[in-house]
Coordinates of C-alpha atoms and ligand atoms in Angstrom, one line a residue:
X16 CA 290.4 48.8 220.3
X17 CA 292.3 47.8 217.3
X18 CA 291.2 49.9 214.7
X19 CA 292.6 51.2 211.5
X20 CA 295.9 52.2 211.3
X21 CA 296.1 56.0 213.0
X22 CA 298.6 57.7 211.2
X23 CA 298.0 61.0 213.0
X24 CA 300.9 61.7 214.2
X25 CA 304.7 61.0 213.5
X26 CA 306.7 57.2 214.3
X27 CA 308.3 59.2 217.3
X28 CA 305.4 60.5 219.2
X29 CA 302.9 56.9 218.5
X30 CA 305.6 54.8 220.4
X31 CA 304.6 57.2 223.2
X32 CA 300.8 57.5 222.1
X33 CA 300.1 54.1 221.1
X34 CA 298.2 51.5 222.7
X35 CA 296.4 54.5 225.4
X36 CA 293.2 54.9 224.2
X37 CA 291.4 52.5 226.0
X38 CA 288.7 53.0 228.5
X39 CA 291.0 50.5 230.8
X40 CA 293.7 53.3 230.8
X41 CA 292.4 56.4 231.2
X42 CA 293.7 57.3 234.5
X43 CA 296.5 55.7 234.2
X44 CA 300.0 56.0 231.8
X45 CA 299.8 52.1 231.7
X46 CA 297.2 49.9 231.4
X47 CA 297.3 47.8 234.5
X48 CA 298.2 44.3 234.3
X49 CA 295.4 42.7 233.8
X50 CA 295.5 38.8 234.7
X51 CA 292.9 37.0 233.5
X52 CA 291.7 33.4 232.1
X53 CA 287.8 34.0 233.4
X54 CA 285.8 36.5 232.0
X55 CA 282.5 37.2 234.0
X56 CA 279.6 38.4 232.1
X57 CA 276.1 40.3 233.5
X58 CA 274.0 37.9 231.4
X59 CA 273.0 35.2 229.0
X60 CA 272.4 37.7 225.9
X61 CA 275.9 39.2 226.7
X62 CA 277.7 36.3 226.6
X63 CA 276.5 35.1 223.3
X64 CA 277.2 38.3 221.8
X65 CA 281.1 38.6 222.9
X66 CA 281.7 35.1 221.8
X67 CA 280.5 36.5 218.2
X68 CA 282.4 39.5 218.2
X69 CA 285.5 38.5 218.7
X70 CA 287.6 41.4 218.8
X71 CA 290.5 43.2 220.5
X72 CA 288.8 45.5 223.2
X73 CA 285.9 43.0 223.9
X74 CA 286.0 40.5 227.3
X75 CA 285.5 36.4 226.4
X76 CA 288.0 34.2 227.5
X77 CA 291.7 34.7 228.5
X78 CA 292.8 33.3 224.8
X79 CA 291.3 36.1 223.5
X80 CA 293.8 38.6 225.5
X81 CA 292.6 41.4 228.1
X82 CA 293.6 45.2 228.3
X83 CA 297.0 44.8 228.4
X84 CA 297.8 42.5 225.1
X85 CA 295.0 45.0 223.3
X86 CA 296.7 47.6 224.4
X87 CA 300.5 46.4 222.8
X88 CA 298.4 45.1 219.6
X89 CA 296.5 48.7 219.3
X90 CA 300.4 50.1 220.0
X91 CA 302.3 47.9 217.3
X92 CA 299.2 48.8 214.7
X93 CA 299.9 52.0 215.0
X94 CA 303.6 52.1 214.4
X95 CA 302.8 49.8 211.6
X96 CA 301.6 52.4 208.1
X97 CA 298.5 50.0 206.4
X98 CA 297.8 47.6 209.3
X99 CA 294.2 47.1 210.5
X100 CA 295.8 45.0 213.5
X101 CA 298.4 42.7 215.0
X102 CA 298.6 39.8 216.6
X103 CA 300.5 38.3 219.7
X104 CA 302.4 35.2 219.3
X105 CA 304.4 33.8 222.6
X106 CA 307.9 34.1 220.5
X107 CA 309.3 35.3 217.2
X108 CA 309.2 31.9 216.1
X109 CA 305.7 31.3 217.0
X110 CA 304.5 34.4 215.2
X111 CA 306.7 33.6 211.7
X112 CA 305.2 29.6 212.2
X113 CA 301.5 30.9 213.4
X114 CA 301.5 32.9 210.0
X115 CA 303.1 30.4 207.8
X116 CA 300.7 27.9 209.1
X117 CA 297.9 30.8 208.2
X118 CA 298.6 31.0 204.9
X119 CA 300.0 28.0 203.8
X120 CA 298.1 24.7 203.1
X121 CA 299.0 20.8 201.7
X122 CA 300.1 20.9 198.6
X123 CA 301.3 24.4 198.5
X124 CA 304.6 25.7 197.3
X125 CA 306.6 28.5 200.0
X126 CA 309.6 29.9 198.7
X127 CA 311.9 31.2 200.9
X128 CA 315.0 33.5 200.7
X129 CA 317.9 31.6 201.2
X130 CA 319.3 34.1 204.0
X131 CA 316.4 33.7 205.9
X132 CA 316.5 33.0 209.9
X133 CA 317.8 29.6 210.6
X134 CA 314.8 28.5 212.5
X135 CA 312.3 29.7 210.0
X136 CA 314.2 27.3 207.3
X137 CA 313.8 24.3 209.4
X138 CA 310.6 24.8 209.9
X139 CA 310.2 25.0 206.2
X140 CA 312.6 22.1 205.7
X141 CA 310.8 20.1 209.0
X142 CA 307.3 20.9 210.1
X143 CA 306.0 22.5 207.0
X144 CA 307.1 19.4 204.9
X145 CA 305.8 17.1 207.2
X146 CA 302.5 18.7 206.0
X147 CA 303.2 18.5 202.8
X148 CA 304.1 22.3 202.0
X149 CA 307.4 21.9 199.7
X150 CA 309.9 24.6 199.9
X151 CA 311.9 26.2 197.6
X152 CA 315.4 28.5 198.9
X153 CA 315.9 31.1 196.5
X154 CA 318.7 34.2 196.5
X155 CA 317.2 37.4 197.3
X156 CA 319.7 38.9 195.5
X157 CA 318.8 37.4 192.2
X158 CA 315.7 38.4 191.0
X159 CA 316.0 36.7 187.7
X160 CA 316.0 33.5 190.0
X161 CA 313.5 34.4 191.9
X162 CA 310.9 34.7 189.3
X163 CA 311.7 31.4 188.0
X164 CA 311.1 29.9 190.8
X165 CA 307.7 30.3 190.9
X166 CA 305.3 27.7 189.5
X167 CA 301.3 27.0 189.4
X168 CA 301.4 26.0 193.1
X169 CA 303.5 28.7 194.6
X170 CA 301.5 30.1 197.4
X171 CA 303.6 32.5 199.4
X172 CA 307.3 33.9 199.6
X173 CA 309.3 33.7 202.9
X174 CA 311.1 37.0 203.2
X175 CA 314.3 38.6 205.3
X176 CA 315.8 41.6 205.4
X177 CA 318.3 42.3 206.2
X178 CA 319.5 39.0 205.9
X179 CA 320.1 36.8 209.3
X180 CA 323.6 36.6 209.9
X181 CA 325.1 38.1 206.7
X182 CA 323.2 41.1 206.1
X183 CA 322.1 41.4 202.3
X184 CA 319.8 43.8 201.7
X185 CA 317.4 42.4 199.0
X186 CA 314.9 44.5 197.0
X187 CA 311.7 44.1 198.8
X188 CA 309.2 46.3 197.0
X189 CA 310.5 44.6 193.6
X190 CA 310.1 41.2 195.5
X191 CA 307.0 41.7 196.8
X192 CA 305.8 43.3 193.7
X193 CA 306.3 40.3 191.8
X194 CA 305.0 37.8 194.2
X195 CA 301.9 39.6 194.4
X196 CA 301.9 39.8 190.4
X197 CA 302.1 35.9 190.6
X198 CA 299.1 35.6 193.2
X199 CA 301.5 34.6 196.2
X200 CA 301.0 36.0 199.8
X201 CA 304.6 37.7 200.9
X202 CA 305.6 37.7 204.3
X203 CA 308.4 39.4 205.6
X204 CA 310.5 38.9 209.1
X205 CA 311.1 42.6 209.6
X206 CA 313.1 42.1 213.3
X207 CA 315.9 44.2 212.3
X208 CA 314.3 47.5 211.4
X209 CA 311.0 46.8 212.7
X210 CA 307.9 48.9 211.0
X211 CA 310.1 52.3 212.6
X212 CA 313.2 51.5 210.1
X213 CA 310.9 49.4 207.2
X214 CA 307.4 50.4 207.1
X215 CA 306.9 46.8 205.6
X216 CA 303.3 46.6 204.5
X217 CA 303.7 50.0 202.7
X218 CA 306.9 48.5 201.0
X219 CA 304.5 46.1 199.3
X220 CA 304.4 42.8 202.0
X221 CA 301.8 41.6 203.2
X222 CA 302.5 39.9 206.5
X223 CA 304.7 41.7 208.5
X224 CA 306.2 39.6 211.6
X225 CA 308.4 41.0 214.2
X226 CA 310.1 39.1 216.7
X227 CA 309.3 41.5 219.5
X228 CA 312.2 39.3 221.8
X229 CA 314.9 42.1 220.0
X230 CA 314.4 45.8 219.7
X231 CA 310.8 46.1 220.6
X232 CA 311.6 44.3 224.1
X233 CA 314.8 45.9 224.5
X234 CA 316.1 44.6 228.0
X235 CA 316.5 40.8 226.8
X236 CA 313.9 39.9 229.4
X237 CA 310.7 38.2 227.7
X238 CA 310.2 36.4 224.6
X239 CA 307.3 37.8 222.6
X240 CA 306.0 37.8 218.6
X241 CA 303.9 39.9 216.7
X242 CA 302.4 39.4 212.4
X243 CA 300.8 42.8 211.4
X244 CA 298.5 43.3 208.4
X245 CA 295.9 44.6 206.6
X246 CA 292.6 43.5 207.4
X247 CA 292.1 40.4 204.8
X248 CA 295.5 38.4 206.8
X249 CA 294.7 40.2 210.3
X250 CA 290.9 38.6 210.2
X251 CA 293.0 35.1 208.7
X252 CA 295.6 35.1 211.0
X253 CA 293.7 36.2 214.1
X254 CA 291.5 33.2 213.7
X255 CA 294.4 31.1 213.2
X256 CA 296.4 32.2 216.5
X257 CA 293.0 31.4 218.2
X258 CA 293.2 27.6 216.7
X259 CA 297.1 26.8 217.4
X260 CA 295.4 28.1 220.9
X261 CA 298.4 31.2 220.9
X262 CA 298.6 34.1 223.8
X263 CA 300.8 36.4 225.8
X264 CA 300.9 36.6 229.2
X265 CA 299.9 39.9 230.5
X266 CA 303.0 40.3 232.3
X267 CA 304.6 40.3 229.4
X268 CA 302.9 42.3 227.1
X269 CA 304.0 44.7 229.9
X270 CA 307.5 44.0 229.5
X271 CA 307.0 44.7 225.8
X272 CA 304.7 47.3 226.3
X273 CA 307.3 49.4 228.6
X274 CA 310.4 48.5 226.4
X275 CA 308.2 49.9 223.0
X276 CA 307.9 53.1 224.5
X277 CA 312.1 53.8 224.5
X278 CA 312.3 52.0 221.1
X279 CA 312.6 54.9 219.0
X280 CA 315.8 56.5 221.2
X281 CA 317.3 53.1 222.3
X282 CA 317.6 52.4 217.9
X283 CA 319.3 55.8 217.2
X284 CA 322.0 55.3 219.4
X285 CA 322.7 51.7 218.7
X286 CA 322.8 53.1 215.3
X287 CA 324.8 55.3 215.7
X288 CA 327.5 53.4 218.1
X289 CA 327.9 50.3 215.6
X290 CA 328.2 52.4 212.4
X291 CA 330.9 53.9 214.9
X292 CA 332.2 50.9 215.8
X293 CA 332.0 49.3 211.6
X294 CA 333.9 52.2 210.5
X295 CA 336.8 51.0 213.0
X296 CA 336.6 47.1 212.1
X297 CA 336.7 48.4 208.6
X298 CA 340.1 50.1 209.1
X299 CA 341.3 46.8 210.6
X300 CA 344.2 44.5 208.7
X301 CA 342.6 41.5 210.5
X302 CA 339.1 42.4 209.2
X303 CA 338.5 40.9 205.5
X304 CA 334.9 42.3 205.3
X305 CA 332.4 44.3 207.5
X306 CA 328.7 43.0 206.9
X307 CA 326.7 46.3 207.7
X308 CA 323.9 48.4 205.5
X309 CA 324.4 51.2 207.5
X310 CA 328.0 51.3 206.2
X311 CA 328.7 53.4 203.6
X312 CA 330.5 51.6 200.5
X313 CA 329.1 48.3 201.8
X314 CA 326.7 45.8 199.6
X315 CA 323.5 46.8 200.3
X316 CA 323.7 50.4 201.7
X317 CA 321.8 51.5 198.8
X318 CA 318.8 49.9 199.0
X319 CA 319.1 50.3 202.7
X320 CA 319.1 54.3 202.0
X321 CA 316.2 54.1 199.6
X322 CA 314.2 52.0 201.9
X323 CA 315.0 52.2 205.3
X324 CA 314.6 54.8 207.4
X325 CA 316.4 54.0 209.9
X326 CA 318.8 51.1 211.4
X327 CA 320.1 49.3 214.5
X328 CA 323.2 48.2 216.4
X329 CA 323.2 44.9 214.9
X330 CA 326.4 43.5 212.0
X331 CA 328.9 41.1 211.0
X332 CA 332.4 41.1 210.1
X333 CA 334.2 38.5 208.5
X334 CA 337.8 37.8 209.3
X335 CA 340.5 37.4 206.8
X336 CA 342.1 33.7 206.9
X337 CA 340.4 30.8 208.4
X338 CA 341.6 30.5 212.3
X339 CA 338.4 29.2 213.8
X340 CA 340.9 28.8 217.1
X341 CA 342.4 32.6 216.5
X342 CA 338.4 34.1 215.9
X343 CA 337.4 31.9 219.1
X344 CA 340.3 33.9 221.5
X345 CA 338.9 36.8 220.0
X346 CA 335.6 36.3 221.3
X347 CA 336.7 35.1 224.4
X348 CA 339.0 38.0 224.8
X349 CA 336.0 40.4 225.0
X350 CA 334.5 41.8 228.3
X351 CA 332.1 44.1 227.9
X352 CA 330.4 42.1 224.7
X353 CA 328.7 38.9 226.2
X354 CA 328.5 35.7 224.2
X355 CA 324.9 34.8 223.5
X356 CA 322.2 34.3 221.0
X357 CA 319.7 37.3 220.6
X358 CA 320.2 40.6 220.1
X359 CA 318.9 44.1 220.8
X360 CA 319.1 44.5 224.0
X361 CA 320.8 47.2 226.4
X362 CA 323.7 45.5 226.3
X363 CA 326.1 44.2 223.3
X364 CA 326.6 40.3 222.6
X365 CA 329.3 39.0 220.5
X366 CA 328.5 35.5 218.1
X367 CA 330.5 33.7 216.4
X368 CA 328.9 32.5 212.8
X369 CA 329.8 29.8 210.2
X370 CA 327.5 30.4 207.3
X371 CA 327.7 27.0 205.2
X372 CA 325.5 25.0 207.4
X373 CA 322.3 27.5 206.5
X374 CA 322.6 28.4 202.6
X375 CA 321.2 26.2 199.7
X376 CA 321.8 28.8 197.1
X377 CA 323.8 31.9 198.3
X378 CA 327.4 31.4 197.9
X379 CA 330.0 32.0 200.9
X380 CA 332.3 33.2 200.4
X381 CA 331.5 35.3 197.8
X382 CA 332.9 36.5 194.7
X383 CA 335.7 38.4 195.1
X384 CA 336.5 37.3 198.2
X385 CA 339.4 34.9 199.4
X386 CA 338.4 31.6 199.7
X387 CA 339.7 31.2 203.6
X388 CA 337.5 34.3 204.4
X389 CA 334.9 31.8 206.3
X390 CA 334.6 32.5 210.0
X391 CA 332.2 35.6 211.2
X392 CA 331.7 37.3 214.3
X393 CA 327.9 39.0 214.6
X394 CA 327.9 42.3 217.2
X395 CA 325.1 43.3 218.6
X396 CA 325.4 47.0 219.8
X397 CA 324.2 48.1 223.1
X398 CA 323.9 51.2 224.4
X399 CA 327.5 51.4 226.4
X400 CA 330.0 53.4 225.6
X401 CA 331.1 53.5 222.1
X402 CA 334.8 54.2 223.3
X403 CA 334.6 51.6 226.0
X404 CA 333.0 48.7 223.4
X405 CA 336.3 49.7 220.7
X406 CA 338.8 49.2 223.5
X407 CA 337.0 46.0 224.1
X408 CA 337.3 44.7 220.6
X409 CA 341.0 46.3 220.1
X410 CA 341.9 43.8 223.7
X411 CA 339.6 41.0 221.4
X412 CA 342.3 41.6 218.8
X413 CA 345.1 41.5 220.5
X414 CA 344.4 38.1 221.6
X415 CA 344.0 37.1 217.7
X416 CA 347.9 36.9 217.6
X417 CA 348.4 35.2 220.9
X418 CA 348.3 31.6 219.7
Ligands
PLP523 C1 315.4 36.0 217.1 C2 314.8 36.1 215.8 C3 313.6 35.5 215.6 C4 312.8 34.7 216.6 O1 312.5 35.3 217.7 P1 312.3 34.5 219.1 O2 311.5 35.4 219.9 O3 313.7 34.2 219.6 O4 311.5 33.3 218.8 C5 313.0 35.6 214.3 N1 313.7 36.3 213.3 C6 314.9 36.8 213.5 C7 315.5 37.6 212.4 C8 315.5 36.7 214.7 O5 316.7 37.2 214.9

């Protein structure tokens, strides 16, 4: 079921068409839920030959997945320009780990950008160099750096964007383009745009990993990964998902499956609400800096224009002065915005963010700003409404002066 990329028709109309060419949903919108560990087979012949196949689409052993999970795979693959297929991890983290681990082996050099996730730089900083893969944090921002930083044993680049928490937007075709000029494999956690807003592989990467958790899910109800790639890393990392013993639940790939197909309309209007509500935090005294591509006149909106083609309801701000105790009643001032990790879901989250603890080589603050502008607020836009949300954050406000 996983074939080549289809590029047939347009981003919109595959979230709808995707994943609904299988026999096991023909007269049906969804493929059922298909629980399964026990795979029966008619005979001895056919049971050696599905253990040798081992594709999406043919019955072996629940590891291997069943309707459902092929059916969100064949989806993502589609939605995802250059793919031959994509693989299910249980968790964003398990799919950026699961390819790491694909990729990288002893001895081997990863770089990775300094604005990365925080839990994909300890498990560069823990796990990875307990096996004896050293890392290397560079700035995204500086390629000059970046290209120095490679050496003989470099074997793949860890990439972002935009970046976690703070929102650069690096260069990724000239970063990609130069990893692949040194022989390293780039992977890129592309949770922010997903492949609708970055068609990553096209942009040069070649691992593109999704935590599925966010915008794909939607509803903030099920945990789920994906890596996506042409057909060199799908066969590699396929094989390895199989031997870190990796899979879904078919329950869940339901969950994601159902939540892909709103995607595309859920992203335009959180788009469009927190570029709404980043134009008002920008006109704010309080408000020292609003970390958002979407923004025009912001770093990075650029880039974001030449490369992205389209965005999401998740920024930062950054207040002016350092009042951990004045940001903290803003935060708890605010009803309608829930204070959580995670992010794109139906319904907006407010985080508060100190960026020291998780930069080697990015400096914060940065030039040109004050050196009390420190403590950060991360908004993740829901779909409520936009007027209701800015009252919210004008009564969060409010409460900043109340101390
Ligand atoms: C949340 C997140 C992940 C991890 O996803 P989980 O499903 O929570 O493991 C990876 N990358 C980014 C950028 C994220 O925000």
């Amino acid at each position: 079921m996983a074939g080549d990329n289809d590029s047939k028709y347009r981003p919109a109309t595959q979230l709808v068409t995707g994943g609904r060419s299988g026999d096991f949903a023909r007269d049906v919108v969804n493929p059922p839920v298909w629980r399964a560990s026990t795979h029966l087979y008619d005979n001895c012949a056919e049971l050696r030959a599905r253990k040798a196949a081992n594709r999406d689409g043919q019955f072996f052993y629940g590891r291997r997945g069943a309707p459902t999970q092929w059916a969100l795979s064949e989806a993502l693959t589609a939605l995802e320009p250059g793919a031959a297929g994509t693989v299910l991890y249980p968790s964003g983290l398990a799919a950026l780990v699961g390819a790491l681990l694909t990729v990288l082996r002893s001895g081997d050099v990863l770089l990775v950008a300094d604005n990365a996730y925080d839990p994909t730089r300890n498990t560069a900083t823990g796990l990875l160099a307990g096996f004896g893969i050293e890392h290397r944090f560079f700035d995204p921002l500086d390629l000059d750096a970046y290209e120095a930083a490679f050496c003989d044993r470099t074997r793949a680049v860890m990439l972002e964007v935009p970046g976690s928490l703070t929102m650069e937007v690096c260069d990724i075709p000239a970063l990609a383009r130069i990893a692949r000029a040194k022989g390293a494999v780039s992977l890129v956690d592309n949770t922010w745009a997903t492949s609708l807003g970055f068609p990553a592989l096209k942009h040069g990467c070649d691992i593109a990993i999704t935590a599925l958790t966010k915008h794909v899910g939607g509803h903030s109800d099920v945990m789920m990964g994906s890596a996506s790639a042409g057909d060199h890393w799908y066969r590699r990392l396929r094989l390895g998902a199989q031997q870190l013993g990796h899979v879904v639940s078919p329950d869940d790939a339901a969950l994601v499956l159902r939540g892909l197909r709103t995607m595309g309309v859920r992203l335009e209007k959180q788009s469009a609400t927190a570029l709404a509500v980043a134009e008002w935090l920008a006109g704010r005294d309080e408000v020292a800096h609003v970390l958002a591509p979407m923004l025009p006149g912001t770093p990075g909106h650029a880039l974001w224009q030449r490369d992205f083609a389209g965005g999401c309801g998740l920024f930062s701000f950054v207040l002016k002065g350092g009042d951990d105790a004045a940001r903290c009643r803003l935060v708890d001032a605010l009803a309608l915005f829930g204070i959580g990790y995670s992010w794109g879901g139906f319904e907006s989250l407010a985080l508060p963010f100190d960026v020291e603890p998780v930069r080697d080589t990015m400096p914060w603050p940065k030039a040109g700003w004050g050196v009390e502008d420190r403590h950060a607020i991360r908004l993740s836009i829901g779909l409520e409404d936009q007027d209701d949300l800015i009252a919210d954050l004008a009564n969060g406000f409010a409460a900043l002066t109340e101390g």
